Coordinates of C-alpha atoms in Angstrom, one line a residue:
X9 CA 1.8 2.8 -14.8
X10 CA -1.5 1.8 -13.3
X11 CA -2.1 -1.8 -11.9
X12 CA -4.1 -4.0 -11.3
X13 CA -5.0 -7.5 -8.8
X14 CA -4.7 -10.8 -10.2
X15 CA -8.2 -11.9 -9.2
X16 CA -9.1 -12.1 -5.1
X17 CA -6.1 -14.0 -4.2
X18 CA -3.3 -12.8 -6.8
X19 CA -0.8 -10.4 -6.9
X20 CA -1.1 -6.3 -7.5
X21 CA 0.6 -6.0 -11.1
X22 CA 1.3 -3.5 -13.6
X23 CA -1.9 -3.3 -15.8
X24 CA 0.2 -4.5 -19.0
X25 CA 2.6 -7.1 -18.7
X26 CA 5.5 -8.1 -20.6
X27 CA 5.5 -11.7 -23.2
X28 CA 9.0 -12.2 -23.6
X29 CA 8.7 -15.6 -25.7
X30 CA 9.7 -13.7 -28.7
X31 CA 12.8 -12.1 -27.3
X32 CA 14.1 -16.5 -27.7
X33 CA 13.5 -16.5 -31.4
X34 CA 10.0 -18.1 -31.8
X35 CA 9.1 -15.1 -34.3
X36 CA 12.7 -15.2 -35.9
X37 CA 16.1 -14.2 -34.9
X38 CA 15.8 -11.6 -31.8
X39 CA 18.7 -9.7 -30.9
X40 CA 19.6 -10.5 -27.3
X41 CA 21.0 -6.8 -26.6
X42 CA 17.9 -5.5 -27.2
X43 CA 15.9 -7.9 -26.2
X44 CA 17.5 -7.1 -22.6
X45 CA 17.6 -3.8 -23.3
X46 CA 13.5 -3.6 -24.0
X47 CA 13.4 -5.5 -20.2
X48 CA 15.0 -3.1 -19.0
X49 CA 13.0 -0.6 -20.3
X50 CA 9.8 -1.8 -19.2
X51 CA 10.7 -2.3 -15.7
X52 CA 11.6 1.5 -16.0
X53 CA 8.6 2.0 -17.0
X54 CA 6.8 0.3 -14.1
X55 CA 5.8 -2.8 -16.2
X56 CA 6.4 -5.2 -13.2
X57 CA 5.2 -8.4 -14.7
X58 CA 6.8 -10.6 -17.0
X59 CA 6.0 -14.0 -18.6
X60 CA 7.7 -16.9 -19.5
X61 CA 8.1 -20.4 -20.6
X62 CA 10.7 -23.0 -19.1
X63 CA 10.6 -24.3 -22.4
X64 CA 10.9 -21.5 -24.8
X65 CA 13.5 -22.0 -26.6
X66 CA 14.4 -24.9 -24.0
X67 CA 15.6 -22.4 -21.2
X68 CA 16.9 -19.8 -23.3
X69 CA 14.3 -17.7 -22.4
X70 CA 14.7 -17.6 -18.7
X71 CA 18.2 -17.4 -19.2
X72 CA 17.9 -14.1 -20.8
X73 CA 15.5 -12.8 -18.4
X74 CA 17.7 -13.9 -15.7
X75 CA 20.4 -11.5 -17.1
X76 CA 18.0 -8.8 -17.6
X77 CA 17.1 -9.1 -14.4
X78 CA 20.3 -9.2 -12.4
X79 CA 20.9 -6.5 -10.1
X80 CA 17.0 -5.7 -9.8
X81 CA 15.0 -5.4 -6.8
X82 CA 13.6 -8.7 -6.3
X83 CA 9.9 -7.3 -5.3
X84 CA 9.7 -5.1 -7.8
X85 CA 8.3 -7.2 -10.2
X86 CA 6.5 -10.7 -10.8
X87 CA 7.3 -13.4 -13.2
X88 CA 4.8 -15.6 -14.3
X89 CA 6.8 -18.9 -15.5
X90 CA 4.5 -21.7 -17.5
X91 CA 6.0 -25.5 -16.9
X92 CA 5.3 -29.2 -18.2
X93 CA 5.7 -28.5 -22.3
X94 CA 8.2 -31.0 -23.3
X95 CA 10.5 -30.4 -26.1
X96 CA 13.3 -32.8 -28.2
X97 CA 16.3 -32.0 -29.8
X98 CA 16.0 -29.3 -32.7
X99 CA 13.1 -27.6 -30.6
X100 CA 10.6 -30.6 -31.5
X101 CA 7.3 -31.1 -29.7
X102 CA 7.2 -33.9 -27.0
X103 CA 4.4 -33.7 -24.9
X104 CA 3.3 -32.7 -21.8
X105 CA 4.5 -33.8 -18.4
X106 CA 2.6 -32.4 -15.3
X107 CA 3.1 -35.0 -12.8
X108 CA 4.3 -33.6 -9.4
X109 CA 7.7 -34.7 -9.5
X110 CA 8.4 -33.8 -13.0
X111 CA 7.0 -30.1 -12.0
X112 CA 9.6 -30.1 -9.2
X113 CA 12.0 -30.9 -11.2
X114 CA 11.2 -28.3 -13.6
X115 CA 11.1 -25.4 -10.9
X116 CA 14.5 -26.5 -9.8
X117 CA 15.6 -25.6 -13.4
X118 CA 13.5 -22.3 -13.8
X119 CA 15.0 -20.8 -10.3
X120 CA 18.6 -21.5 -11.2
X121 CA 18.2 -20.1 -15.0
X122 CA 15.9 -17.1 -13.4
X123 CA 18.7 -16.6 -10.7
X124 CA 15.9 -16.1 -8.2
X125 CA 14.4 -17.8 -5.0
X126 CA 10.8 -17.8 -6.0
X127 CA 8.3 -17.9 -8.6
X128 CA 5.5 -15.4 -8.2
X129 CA 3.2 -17.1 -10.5
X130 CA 3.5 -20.9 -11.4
X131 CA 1.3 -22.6 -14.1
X132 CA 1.3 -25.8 -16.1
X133 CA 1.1 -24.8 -20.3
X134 CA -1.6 -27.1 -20.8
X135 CA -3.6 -29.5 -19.5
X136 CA -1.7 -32.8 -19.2
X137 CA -4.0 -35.7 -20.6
X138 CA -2.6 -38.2 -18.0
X139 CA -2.0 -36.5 -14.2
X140 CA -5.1 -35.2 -12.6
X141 CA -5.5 -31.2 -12.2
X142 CA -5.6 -31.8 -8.9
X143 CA -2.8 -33.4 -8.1
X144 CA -0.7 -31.1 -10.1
X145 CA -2.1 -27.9 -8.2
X146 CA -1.5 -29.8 -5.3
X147 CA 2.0 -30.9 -5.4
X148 CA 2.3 -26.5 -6.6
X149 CA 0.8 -26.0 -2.9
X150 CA 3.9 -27.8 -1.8
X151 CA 6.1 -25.3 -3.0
X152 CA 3.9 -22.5 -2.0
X153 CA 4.3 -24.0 1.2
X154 CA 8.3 -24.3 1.0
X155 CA 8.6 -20.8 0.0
X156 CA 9.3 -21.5 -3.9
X157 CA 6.3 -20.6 -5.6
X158 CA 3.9 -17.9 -4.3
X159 CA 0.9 -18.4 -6.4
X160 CA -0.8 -20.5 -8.8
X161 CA -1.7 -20.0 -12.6
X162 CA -3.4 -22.0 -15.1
X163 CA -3.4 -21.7 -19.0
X164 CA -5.5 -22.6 -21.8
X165 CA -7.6 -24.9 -19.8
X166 CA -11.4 -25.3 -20.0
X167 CA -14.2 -23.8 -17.7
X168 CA -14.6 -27.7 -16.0
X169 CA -10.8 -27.6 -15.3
X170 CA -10.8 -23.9 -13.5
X171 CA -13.3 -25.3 -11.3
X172 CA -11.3 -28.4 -10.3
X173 CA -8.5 -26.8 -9.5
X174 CA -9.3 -24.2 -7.9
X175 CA -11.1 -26.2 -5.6
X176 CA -7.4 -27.4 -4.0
X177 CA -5.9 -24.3 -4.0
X178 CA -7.3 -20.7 -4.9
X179 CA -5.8 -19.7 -8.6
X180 CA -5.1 -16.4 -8.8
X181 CA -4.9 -16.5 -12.9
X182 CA -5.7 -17.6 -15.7
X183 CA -3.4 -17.6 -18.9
X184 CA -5.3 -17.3 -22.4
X185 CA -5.4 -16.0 -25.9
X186 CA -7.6 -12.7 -26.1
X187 CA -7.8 -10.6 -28.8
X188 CA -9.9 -8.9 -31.0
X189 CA -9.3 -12.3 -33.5
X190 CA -9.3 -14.4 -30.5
X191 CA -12.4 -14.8 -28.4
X192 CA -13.4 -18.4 -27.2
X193 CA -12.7 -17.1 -23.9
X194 CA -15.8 -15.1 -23.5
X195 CA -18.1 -17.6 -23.5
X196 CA -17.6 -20.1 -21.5
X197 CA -14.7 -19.2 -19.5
X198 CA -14.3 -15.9 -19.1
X199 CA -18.1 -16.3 -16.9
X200 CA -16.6 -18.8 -14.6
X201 CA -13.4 -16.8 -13.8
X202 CA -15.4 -13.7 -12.7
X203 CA -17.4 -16.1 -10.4
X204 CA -14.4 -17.7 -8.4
X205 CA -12.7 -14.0 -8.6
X206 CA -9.7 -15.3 -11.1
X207 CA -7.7 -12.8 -13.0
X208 CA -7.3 -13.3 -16.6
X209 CA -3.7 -12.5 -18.6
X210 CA -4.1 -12.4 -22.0
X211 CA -1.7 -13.6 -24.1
X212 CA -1.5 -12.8 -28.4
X213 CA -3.4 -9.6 -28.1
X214 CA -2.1 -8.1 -31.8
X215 CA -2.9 -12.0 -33.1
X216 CA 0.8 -12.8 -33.2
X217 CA 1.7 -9.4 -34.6
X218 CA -1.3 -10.0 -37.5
X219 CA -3.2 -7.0 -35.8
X220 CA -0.6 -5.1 -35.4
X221 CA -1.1 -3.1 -38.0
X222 CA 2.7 -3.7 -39.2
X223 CA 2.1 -6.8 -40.8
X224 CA 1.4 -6.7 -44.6
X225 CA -0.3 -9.7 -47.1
X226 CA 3.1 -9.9 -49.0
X227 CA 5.1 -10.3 -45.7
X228 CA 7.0 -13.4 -45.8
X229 CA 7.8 -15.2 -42.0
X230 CA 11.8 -15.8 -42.2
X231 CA 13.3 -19.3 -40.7
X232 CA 12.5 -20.2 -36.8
X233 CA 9.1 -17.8 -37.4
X234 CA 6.4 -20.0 -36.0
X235 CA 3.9 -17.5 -38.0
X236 CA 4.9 -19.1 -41.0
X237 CA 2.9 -22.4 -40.2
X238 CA -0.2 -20.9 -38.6
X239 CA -3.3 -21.2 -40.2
X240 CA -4.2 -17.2 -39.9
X241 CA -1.2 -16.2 -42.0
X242 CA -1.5 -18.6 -44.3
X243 CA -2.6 -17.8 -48.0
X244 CA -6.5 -17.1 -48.3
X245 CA -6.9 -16.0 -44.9
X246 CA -4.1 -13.6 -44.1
X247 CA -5.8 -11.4 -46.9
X248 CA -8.8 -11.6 -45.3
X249 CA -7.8 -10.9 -41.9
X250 CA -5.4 -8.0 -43.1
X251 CA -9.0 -6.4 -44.4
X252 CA -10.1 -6.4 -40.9
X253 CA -6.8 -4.3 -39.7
X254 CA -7.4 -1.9 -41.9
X255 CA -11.1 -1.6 -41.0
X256 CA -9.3 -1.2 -37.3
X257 CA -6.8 1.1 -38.9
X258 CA -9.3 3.4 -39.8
X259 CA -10.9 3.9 -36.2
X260 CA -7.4 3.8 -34.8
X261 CA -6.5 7.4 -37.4
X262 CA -9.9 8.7 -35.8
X263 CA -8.8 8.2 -32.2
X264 CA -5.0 9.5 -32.7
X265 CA -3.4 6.0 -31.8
X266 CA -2.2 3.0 -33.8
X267 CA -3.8 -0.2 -34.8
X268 CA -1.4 -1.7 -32.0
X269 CA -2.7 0.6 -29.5
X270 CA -6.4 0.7 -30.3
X271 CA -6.1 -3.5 -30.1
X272 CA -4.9 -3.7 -26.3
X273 CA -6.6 -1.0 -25.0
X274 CA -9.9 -3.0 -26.6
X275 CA -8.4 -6.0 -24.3
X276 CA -8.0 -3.8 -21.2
X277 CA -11.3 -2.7 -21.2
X278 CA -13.0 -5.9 -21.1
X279 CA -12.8 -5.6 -17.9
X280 CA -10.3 -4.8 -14.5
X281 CA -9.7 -8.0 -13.9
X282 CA -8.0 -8.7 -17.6
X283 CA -3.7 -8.1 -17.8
X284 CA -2.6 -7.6 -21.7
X285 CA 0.5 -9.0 -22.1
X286 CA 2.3 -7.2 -24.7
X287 CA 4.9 -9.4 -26.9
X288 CA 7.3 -6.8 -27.4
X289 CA 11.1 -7.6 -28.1
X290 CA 12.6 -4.4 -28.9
X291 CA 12.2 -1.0 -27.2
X292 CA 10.3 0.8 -30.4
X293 CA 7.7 -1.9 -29.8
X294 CA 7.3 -1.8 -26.0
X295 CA 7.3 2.2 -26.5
X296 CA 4.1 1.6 -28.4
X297 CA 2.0 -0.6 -26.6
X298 CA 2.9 1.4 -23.3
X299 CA 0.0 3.8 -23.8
X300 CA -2.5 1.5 -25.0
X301 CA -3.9 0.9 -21.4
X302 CA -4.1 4.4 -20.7
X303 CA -6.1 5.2 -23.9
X304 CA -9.9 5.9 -23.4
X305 CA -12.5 4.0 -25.7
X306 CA -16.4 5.0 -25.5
X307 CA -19.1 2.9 -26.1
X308 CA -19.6 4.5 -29.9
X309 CA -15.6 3.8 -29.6
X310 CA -16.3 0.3 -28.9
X311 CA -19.1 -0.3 -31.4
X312 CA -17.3 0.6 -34.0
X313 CA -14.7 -1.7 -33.2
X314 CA -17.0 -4.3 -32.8
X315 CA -18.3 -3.7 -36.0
X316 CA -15.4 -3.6 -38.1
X317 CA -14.1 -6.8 -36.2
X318 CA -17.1 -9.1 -35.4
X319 CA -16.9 -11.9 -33.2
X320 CA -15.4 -15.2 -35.3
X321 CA -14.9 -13.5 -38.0
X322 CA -11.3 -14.4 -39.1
X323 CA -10.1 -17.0 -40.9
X324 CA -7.8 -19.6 -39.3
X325 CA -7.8 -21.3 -36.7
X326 CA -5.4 -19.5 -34.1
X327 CA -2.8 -22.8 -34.1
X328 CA -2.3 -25.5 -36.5
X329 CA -4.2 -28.4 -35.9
X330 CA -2.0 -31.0 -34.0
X331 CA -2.2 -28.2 -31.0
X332 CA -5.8 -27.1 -31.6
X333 CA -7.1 -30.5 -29.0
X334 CA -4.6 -29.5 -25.9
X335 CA -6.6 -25.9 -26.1
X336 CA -9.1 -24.8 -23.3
X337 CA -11.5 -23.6 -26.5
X338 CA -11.3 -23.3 -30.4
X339 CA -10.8 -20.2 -32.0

């Protein structure tokens, strides 16, 4: 496994990560025995960091991971834990709390459920409309300070944000949708990261499975999917966007890979400081996207891609609109 440095002050990681939000049911019911199993065999195969959400599925996920974990060396990987979501009874959305007390009481929770004495990378989920950047990052210090927490991470934040909050305390990454389907972060953001020598993970690299190339327009998301209510699977566009897999599909056949593959190797090779995260939850699936970053694409390789997925051209917006305004950028 190669790896690679979480911008000028981050950690060395593997260069692709594990997502394990879908090992807690947010793409249906996961099977927890393979779900552990497919940890296990990505740490095996020196995949050493892994990403998570104190609220996914309200602690279920770290849970998990913290049995999947047991018994391994704790410096042999990195978990990357997101913070401050708040959720309700029945999985319901409620808010976003980033103030500094709230945060320490959140990484009390996360190292008890992870079973470990430090976080390697802490981040807030989104930008919390009421508590300064600052004083969030700041009050993260604090625990860098105490031993908790050894770096910190920022997600789906803008361009202005980065710069604020790096300017209390050096961010070693940032978290953000990247995908062929998914490029508001080159703009803007991606610019100001390289300045301040941030790393970038990038989460939903196969578009929530939609470029997968195992998705198909008559698919149907079962119950807990949260596919089934966003806008690029919905009727209309998920035809649309399917024509642009199979467009992919066809370079993919040329190069000897799959669509999965040819999708995060295109992600890796934006650049060395860019981590795919791979959203595997069973071994068959991890088994797959474990080439992709070893798989060469040319520049004819890469105009082709470009040309059978142009920038902004699917249909959807990448979340349904109530989150779309907590986002760092649109589509």
């Amino acid at each position: 496994m190669q790896t690679r440095t979480l911008g000028k002050s981050g950690p060395v990681v593997s260069a692709l990560g594990l997502g394990a939000m879908g090992m807690s049911g947010a793409y249906g019911q996961a099977d927890r025995s393979e779900s552990i199993a497919t940890v296990h065999a990505a740490l095996d195969a020196g995949v050493t960091l892994i990403d998570t959400g104190d609220f996914y599925a309200s602690g279920h996920n770290e849970m998990l991971l913290g049995e999947a974990l047991r018994g391994r060396e704790r410096e042999s990987y990195q978990l990357s834990v997101k913070f401050g979501m708040l959720m309700g009874a029945g999985h319901s959305f409620g808010g976003y709390d980033s103030r500094p007390e709230a945060m320490k009481n959140f990484l009390s929770y996360s190292l008890t459920r992870l079973g470990t004495d430090y976080i390697d990378i802490y981040r807030p989920a989104r930008l919390d409309p009421a508590v300064p950047i600052e004083e969030t990052v700041g009050a993260i210090k604090e625990m860098i300070d105490a031993g908790f927490v050894r770096h910190v991470g920022l997600s789906e934040v803008d361009a202005a944000t980065i710069r604020r909050a790096h300017a209390v305390h050096p961010i070693a990454d940032l978290q953000f949708e990247y995908s062929l389907i998914s490029r508001a972060v080159e703009a803007e953001i991606l610019p100001v990261l390289r300045e301040l020598g941030i790393g970038l993970t990038a989460y939903g690299v196969l578009g929530r499975g939609l470029i997968s190339g195992h998705w198909s327009a008559g698919h149907v998301a079962g119950p807990g999917d949260l596919r089934g209510r966003s806008p690029r699977f919905a009727d209309g566009n998920v035809e649309h966007n399917l024509a642009l897999v199979e467009a992919l599909r066809r370079i993919a056949v040329a190069k000897g890979c799959s669509v999965a593959q040819l999708a995060i190797a295109w992600v890796a090779v934006q650049g060395p400081d860019i981590v795919p995260l791979a959203g595997a939850r069973t071994r068959e699936r991890l088994s797959e996207a474990l080439p992709a970053t070893e798989l060469v694409l040319t520049g004819d390789d890469l105009a082709e891609i470009e040309k059978a997925v142009p920038a902004g051209t699917a249909r959807g917006d990448r979340y349904p609109a109530a989150f779309m305004s907590s986002l760092g950028a649109g589509n």
